[in-house]
PDB file of C-alpha atoms in Angstrom:
ATOM      1  CA  PRO L   1      -0.242   0.264  -0.146  1.00  0.00           C
ATOM      2  CA  LEU L   2       1.134   3.215  -0.617  1.00  0.00           C
ATOM      3  CA  GLY L   3      -0.579   4.996   1.917  1.00  0.00           C
ATOM      4  CA  ARG L   4      -4.017   5.718   4.167  1.00  0.00           C
ATOM      5  CA  ALA L   5      -7.415   6.738   2.212  1.00  0.00           C
ATOM      6  CA  LEU L   6      -8.876   9.908   3.336  1.00  0.00           C
ATOM      7  CA  THR L   7     -11.547  10.537   5.631  1.00  0.00           C
ATOM      8  CA  ASN L   8     -14.652  12.588   3.798  1.00  0.00           C
ATOM      9  CA  GLY L   9     -13.669  16.474   4.546  1.00  0.00           C
ATOM     10  CA  ALA L  10     -10.012  15.679   4.931  1.00  0.00           C
ATOM     11  CA  GLU L  11      -8.285  17.906   3.122  1.00  0.00           C
ATOM     12  CA  LEU L  12      -4.975  17.640   1.211  1.00  0.00           C
ATOM     13  CA  ALA L  13      -2.359  19.989   1.817  1.00  0.00           C
ATOM     14  CA  THR L  14      -0.629  21.044  -0.914  1.00  0.00           C
ATOM     15  CA  GLN L  15       1.788  24.246  -2.575  1.00  0.00           C
ATOM     16  CA  ASN L  16       1.104  26.946  -4.890  1.00  0.00           C
ATOM     17  CA  PRO L  17       2.147  26.875  -8.444  1.00  0.00           C
ATOM     18  CA  LEU L  18       5.252  28.770  -9.457  1.00  0.00           C
ATOM     19  CA  ASP L  19       3.575  32.363 -10.941  1.00  0.00           C
ATOM     20  CA  LEU L  20       5.193  32.507 -13.809  1.00  0.00           C
ATOM     21  CA  THR L  21       4.942  36.246 -14.279  1.00  0.00           C
ATOM     22  CA  GLN L  22       6.036  36.524 -10.461  1.00  0.00           C
ATOM     23  CA  ALA L  23       9.036  34.637 -11.833  1.00  0.00           C
ATOM     24  CA  ALA L  24       9.656  36.694 -15.253  1.00  0.00           C
ATOM     25  CA  GLU L  25       9.659  39.885 -13.327  1.00  0.00           C
ATOM     26  CA  ARG L  26      12.103  38.893 -10.167  1.00  0.00           C
ATOM     27  CA  GLY L  27      14.156  38.494 -12.957  1.00  0.00           C
ATOM     28  CA  SER L  28      13.996  41.545 -14.673  1.00  0.00           C
ATOM     29  CA  GLN L  29      14.415  43.070 -11.659  1.00  0.00           C
ATOM     30  CA  ALA L  30      17.248  41.181 -10.842  1.00  0.00           C
ATOM     31  CA  ILE L  31      19.035  41.450 -14.941  1.00  0.00           C
ATOM     32  CA  ASP L  32      17.965  45.121 -13.884  1.00  0.00           C
ATOM     33  CA  ASN L  33      20.316  45.564 -10.379  1.00  0.00           C
ATOM     34  CA  ILE L  34      22.790  44.107 -11.983  1.00  0.00           C
ATOM     35  CA  ALA L  35      23.231  46.373 -15.646  1.00  0.00           C
ATOM     36  CA  ARG L  36      23.124  48.954 -12.867  1.00  0.00           C
ATOM     37  CA  LEU L  37      25.727  47.995 -10.966  1.00  0.00           C
ATOM     38  CA  ALA L  38      28.226  47.147 -14.270  1.00  0.00           C
ATOM     39  CA  GLU L  39      27.258  51.043 -14.750  1.00  0.00           C
ATOM     40  CA  ASN L  40      28.624  52.238 -11.266  1.00  0.00           C
ATOM     41  CA  VAL L  41      31.689  49.760 -11.687  1.00  0.00           C
ATOM     42  CA  ASN L  42      32.324  51.260 -15.096  1.00  0.00           C
ATOM     43  CA  GLU L  43      32.095  55.063 -13.912  1.00  0.00           C
ATOM     44  CA  ALA L  44      34.464  54.143 -11.058  1.00  0.00           C
ATOM     45  CA  VAL L  45      37.159  52.720 -13.264  1.00  0.00           C
ATOM     46  CA  LEU L  46      36.495  55.613 -16.204  1.00  0.00           C
ATOM     47  CA  GLN L  47      36.576  58.397 -12.594  1.00  0.00           C
ATOM     48  CA  PHE L  48      39.840  56.560 -11.532  1.00  0.00           C
ATOM     49  CA  GLN L  49      41.453  56.707 -14.604  1.00  0.00           C
ATOM     50  CA  GLY L  50      40.403  60.538 -14.967  1.00  0.00           C
ATOM     51  CA  GLN L  51      42.182  61.094 -11.397  1.00  0.00           C
ATOM     52  CA  MET L  52      45.261  59.329 -12.464  1.00  0.00           C
ATOM     53  CA  GLY L  53      44.786  56.459  -9.934  1.00  0.00           C
ATOM     54  CA  THR L  54      47.072  54.238 -12.677  1.00  0.00           C
ATOM     55  CA  ALA L  55      49.697  57.033 -12.756  1.00  0.00           C
ATOM     56  CA  ARG L  56      49.360  57.572  -8.889  1.00  0.00           C
ATOM     57  CA  ILE L  57      49.499  53.964  -8.081  1.00  0.00           C
ATOM     58  CA  ALA L  58      51.859  53.038 -10.211  1.00  0.00           C
ATOM     59  CA  ASP L  59      54.224  56.058  -8.953  1.00  0.00           C
ATOM     60  CA  SER L  60      54.293  54.917  -5.626  1.00  0.00           C
ATOM     61  CA  LEU L  61      54.798  50.957  -6.534  1.00  0.00           C
ATOM     62  CA  ALA L  62      57.988  53.124  -8.484  1.00  0.00           C
ATOM     63  CA  SER L  63      58.880  54.683  -4.936  1.00  0.00           C
ATOM     64  CA  ILE L  64      58.530  50.883  -2.898  1.00  0.00           C
ATOM     65  CA  TYR L  65      60.649  49.336  -5.487  1.00  0.00           C
ATOM     66  CA  THR L  66      62.400  52.635  -4.949  1.00  0.00           C
ATOM     67  CA  ILE L  67      63.206  51.926  -1.211  1.00  0.00           C
ATOM     68  CA  ILE L  68      63.847  47.948  -1.274  1.00  0.00           C
ATOM     69  CA  GLU L  69      66.812  48.285  -4.090  1.00  0.00           C
ATOM     70  CA  GLU L  70      68.363  51.617  -1.669  1.00  0.00           C
ATOM     71  CA  VAL L  71      68.015  49.205   1.173  1.00  0.00           C
ATOM     72  CA  ARG L  72      68.838  46.484  -1.080  1.00  0.00           C
ATOM     73  CA  SER L  73      72.418  47.636  -1.959  1.00  0.00           C
ATOM     74  CA  GLY L  74      72.281  50.461   0.291  1.00  0.00           C
ATOM     75  CA  GLU L  75      75.004  50.304   2.960  1.00  0.00           C
ATOM     76  CA  GLY L  76      72.986  51.869   5.858  1.00  0.00           C
ATOM     77  CA  LEU L  77      71.166  50.688   8.550  1.00  0.00           C
ATOM     78  CA  LEU L  78      68.275  48.800   7.239  1.00  0.00           C
ATOM     79  CA  HIS L  79      70.778  46.848   4.724  1.00  0.00           C
ATOM     80  CA  SER L  80      72.992  45.885   8.033  1.00  0.00           C
ATOM     81  CA  LEU L  81      70.058  44.463   9.741  1.00  0.00           C
ATOM     82  CA  ILE L  82      68.735  42.732   7.016  1.00  0.00           C
ATOM     83  CA  TYR L  83      71.743  41.055   4.905  1.00  0.00           C
ATOM     84  CA  ASP L  84      74.994  41.949   7.064  1.00  0.00           C
ATOM     85  CA  SER L  85      75.726  38.832   9.658  1.00  0.00           C
ATOM     86  CA  TYR L  86      76.729  41.270  12.206  1.00  0.00           C
ATOM     87  CA  GLU L  87      78.525  43.157  10.591  1.00  0.00           C
ATOM     88  CA  GLY L  88      77.280  45.744   9.320  1.00  0.00           C
ATOM     89  CA  SER L  89      78.529  49.150  11.253  1.00  0.00           C
ATOM     90  CA  GLY L  90      74.948  49.954  12.806  1.00  0.00           C
ATOM     91  CA  VAL L  91      74.635  46.433  14.094  1.00  0.00           C
ATOM     92  CA  GLU L  92      78.373  46.854  15.423  1.00  0.00           C
ATOM     93  CA  SER L  93      76.980  50.223  17.456  1.00  0.00           C
ATOM     94  CA  ILE L  94      73.823  48.655  18.689  1.00  0.00           C
ATOM     95  CA  GLU L  95      76.636  45.963  19.766  1.00  0.00           C
ATOM     96  CA  ARG L  96      79.054  48.199  21.518  1.00  0.00           C
ATOM     97  CA  SER L  97      75.692  50.580  22.765  1.00  0.00           C
ATOM     98  CA  LEU L  98      74.926  47.526  25.050  1.00  0.00           C
ATOM     99  CA  ALA L  99      77.991  46.109  25.727  1.00  0.00           C
ATOM    100  CA  THR L 100      78.438  49.619  27.551  1.00  0.00           C
ATOM    101  CA  PHE L 101      74.651  49.995  29.153  1.00  0.00           C
ATOM    102  CA  GLU L 102      75.885  46.186  30.406  1.00  0.00           C
ATOM    103  CA  GLY L 103      79.377  47.100  31.591  1.00  0.00           C
ATOM    104  CA  ILE L 104      77.185  50.250  33.294  1.00  0.00           C
ATOM    105  CA  LEU L 105      74.948  47.301  35.168  1.00  0.00           C
ATOM    106  CA  GLN L 106      77.451  45.075  35.692  1.00  0.00           C
ATOM    107  CA  GLN L 107      79.000  48.633  37.663  1.00  0.00           C
ATOM    108  CA  ILE L 108      76.064  48.865  40.170  1.00  0.00           C
ATOM    109  CA  ALA L 109      75.431  45.247  40.689  1.00  0.00           C
ATOM    110  CA  ASP L 110      79.652  45.128  41.736  1.00  0.00           C
ATOM    111  CA  GLY L 111      80.283  48.421  42.993  1.00  0.00           C
ATOM    112  CA  ASP L 112      79.027  50.505  46.576  1.00  0.00           C
ATOM    113  CA  GLY L 113      77.524  52.980  44.976  1.00  0.00           C
ATOM    114  CA  LEU L 114      74.527  55.206  45.523  1.00  0.00           C
ATOM    115  CA  LEU L 115      72.755  53.259  42.580  1.00  0.00           C
ATOM    116  CA  HIS L 116      73.967  50.091  44.031  1.00  0.00           C
ATOM    117  CA  SER L 117      72.507  51.181  47.830  1.00  0.00           C
ATOM    118  CA  LEU L 118      69.445  51.983  45.696  1.00  0.00           C
ATOM    119  CA  ILE L 119      69.027  48.567  44.637  1.00  0.00           C
ATOM    120  CA  TYR L 120      70.915  46.058  46.790  1.00  0.00           C
ATOM    121  CA  ASP L 121      71.231  47.364  50.484  1.00  0.00           C
ATOM    122  CA  SER L 122      68.066  46.266  53.066  1.00  0.00           C
ATOM    123  CA  LYS L 123      66.008  49.184  54.372  1.00  0.00           C
ATOM    124  CA  ASP L 124      67.663  50.028  57.734  1.00  0.00           C
ATOM    125  CA  ASP L 125      70.904  50.419  55.758  1.00  0.00           C
ATOM    126  CA  GLN L 126      68.593  52.446  53.440  1.00  0.00           C
ATOM    127  CA  GLU L 127      68.202  55.480  56.427  1.00  0.00           C
ATOM    128  CA  PHE L 128      70.329  58.308  55.534  1.00  0.00           C
ATOM    129  CA  LEU L 129      68.971  58.057  51.955  1.00  0.00           C
ATOM    130  CA  SER L 130      65.470  58.350  53.346  1.00  0.00           C
ATOM    131  CA  GLU L 131      66.415  61.347  55.691  1.00  0.00           C
ATOM    132  CA  ALA L 132      68.368  62.906  52.420  1.00  0.00           C
ATOM    133  CA  THR L 133      65.140  63.056  51.417  1.00  0.00           C
ATOM    134  CA  ILE L 134      63.137  64.351  53.369  1.00  0.00           C
ATOM    135  CA  ALA L 135      65.540  67.176  53.438  1.00  0.00           C
ATOM    136  CA  GLY L 136      65.826  67.571  50.382  1.00  0.00           C
ATOM    137  CA  ARG L 137      61.558  67.485  50.402  1.00  0.00           C
ATOM    138  CA  ARG L 138      62.331  70.260  53.206  1.00  0.00           C
ATOM    139  CA  LEU L 139      65.253  72.888  51.735  1.00  0.00           C
ATOM    140  CA  ASN L 140      63.023  72.607  48.756  1.00  0.00           C
ATOM    141  CA  ARG L 141      59.439  73.872  50.530  1.00  0.00           C
ATOM    142  CA  ILE L 142      61.772  76.465  52.081  1.00  0.00           C
ATOM    143  CA  LEU L 143      63.593  77.643  48.885  1.00  0.00           C
ATOM    144  CA  GLU L 144      59.276  78.187  47.263  1.00  0.00           C
ATOM    145  CA  LYS L 145      58.932  80.053  50.193  1.00  0.00           C
ATOM    146  CA  ILE L 146      61.643  82.419  49.778  1.00  0.00           C
ATOM    147  CA  ASP L 147      60.376  82.062  46.077  1.00  0.00           C
ATOM    148  CA  THR L 148      57.480  83.396  46.616  1.00  0.00           C
ATOM    149  CA  GLY L 149      58.464  86.087  48.621  1.00  0.00           C
ATOM    150  CA  THR L 150      57.209  84.633  52.104  1.00  0.00           C
ATOM    151  CA  GLY L 151      58.987  85.214  55.138  1.00  0.00           C
ATOM    152  CA  SER L 152      61.559  88.175  55.845  1.00  0.00           C
ATOM    153  CA  LEU L 153      64.408  86.816  53.390  1.00  0.00           C
ATOM    154  CA  GLY L 154      61.315  85.861  51.333  1.00  0.00           C
ATOM    155  CA  LEU L 155      61.118  89.440  51.293  1.00  0.00           C
ATOM    156  CA  LEU L 156      63.961  91.019  51.377  1.00  0.00           C
ATOM    157  CA  VAL L 157      65.205  88.140  48.329  1.00  0.00           C
ATOM    158  CA  ASN L 158      62.357  89.300  46.122  1.00  0.00           C
ATOM    159  CA  ASP L 159      61.665  93.028  47.127  1.00  0.00           C
ATOM    160  CA  PRO L 160      64.229  95.831  45.547  1.00  0.00           C
ATOM    161  CA  ALA L 161      62.538  98.534  47.858  1.00  0.00           C
ATOM    162  CA  LEU L 162      63.394  96.535  50.722  1.00  0.00           C
ATOM    163  CA  TYR L 163      66.453  95.564  50.062  1.00  0.00           C
ATOM    164  CA  GLU L 164      67.986  99.037  49.143  1.00  0.00           C
ATOM    165  CA  ASP L 165      65.770 100.350  52.627  1.00  0.00           C
ATOM    166  CA  MET L 166      68.740  97.662  54.324  1.00  0.00           C
ATOM    167  CA  ARG L 167      71.282  98.373  53.005  1.00  0.00           C
ATOM    168  CA  ALA L 168      70.923 101.691  53.907  1.00  0.00           C
ATOM    169  CA  LEU L 169      69.841 101.692  57.608  1.00  0.00           C
ATOM    170  CA  LEU L 170      73.327  99.516  57.364  1.00  0.00           C
ATOM    171  CA  GLY L 171      75.131 101.751  55.240  1.00  0.00           C
ATOM    172  CA  GLY L 172      74.139 104.663  57.772  1.00  0.00           C
ATOM    173  CA  ALA L 173      74.952 102.075  60.955  1.00  0.00           C
ATOM    174  CA  GLN L 174      78.869 101.906  59.768  1.00  0.00           C
ATOM    175  CA  ASP L 175      78.384 106.133  59.889  1.00  0.00           C
ATOM    176  CA  SER L 176      77.328 105.941  62.539  1.00  0.00           C
ATOM    177  CA  PHE L 177      80.258 105.933  65.987  1.00  0.00           C
ATOM    178  CA  VAL L 178      77.687 104.637  68.375  1.00  0.00           C
ATOM    179  CA  VAL L 179      76.642 101.334  66.324  1.00  0.00           C
ATOM    180  CA  ARG L 180      80.155 101.541  65.691  1.00  0.00           C
ATOM    181  CA  SER L 181      81.060 101.444  69.328  1.00  0.00           C
ATOM    182  CA  LEU L 182      78.250  98.416  70.385  1.00  0.00           C
ATOM    183  CA  ILE L 183      79.683  96.712  67.595  1.00  0.00           C
ATOM    184  CA  LYS L 184      83.730  97.313  69.264  1.00  0.00           C
ATOM    185  CA  LEU L 185      82.183  96.340  72.702  1.00  0.00           C
ATOM    186  CA  SER L 186      80.717  92.796  71.705  1.00  0.00           C
ATOM    187  CA  THR L 187      83.874  91.701  69.631  1.00  0.00           C
ATOM    188  CA  GLU L 188      85.929  92.111  72.371  1.00  0.00           C
ATOM    189  CA  GLU L 189      83.748  90.101  74.747  1.00  0.00           C
ATOM    190  CA  ASP L 190      83.329  87.219  72.541  1.00  0.00           C
ATOM    191  CA  GLU L 191      87.752  87.349  72.555  1.00  0.00           C
TER     192      GLU L 191
END
C-alpha cells in the first residue's frame, strides 16, 4: 500500500504552483540591478582613470621599488640589519651600546655607590638616603617660600625696595659712631 485513504472532509496539503509572471518579474529586476552595478563599476573605473589613479599607483609602486633597491644595495642601517651577518656598522654600534649598558649595570651590581645602595642594600641600611630625601623635601619647601616672597628672607630677596632700605640702614650704621662702638665692644667681649 502507498498510504492511507483520506477520510471524508479531510484536506490535502498542496503547494501553490509557480507563478511564471512573478518569476519573470523578479528575474527582470535582478538583471536590471546587475546592469546598474556594471554601470557603477564602469563609472568608478573611468573616474579612477580620469584622476590619474593608475599613474599614482604606478608612481607609488616605483617609489616602493626604489626604497627596496636602496635597502638591498645601500650601506644603511636597514641593509646592515637585513643582509649583513652582524658586521654592519649599525649593528656594531648597537652591540657597542649594549655592551656599554651591560658594563654600567655590572658596575652598579658590583660597586658600592648610591645606585647600588638604592637597589641592593636593605631598608635599614638606606636610612641615610631616606633622611636625605626628607631633608631635600624640606629644603625645597623653604626655597619655595623664599621664591614666593614669604617670610623676612623671602621679602628681602624678592622686594628690591626692602633690600635698598636694609642697605641704607646698614650703610648708615657704619657711619654712626655709637653703632660702631657697640659692634667693637661686642667683638672684644667675645674674645
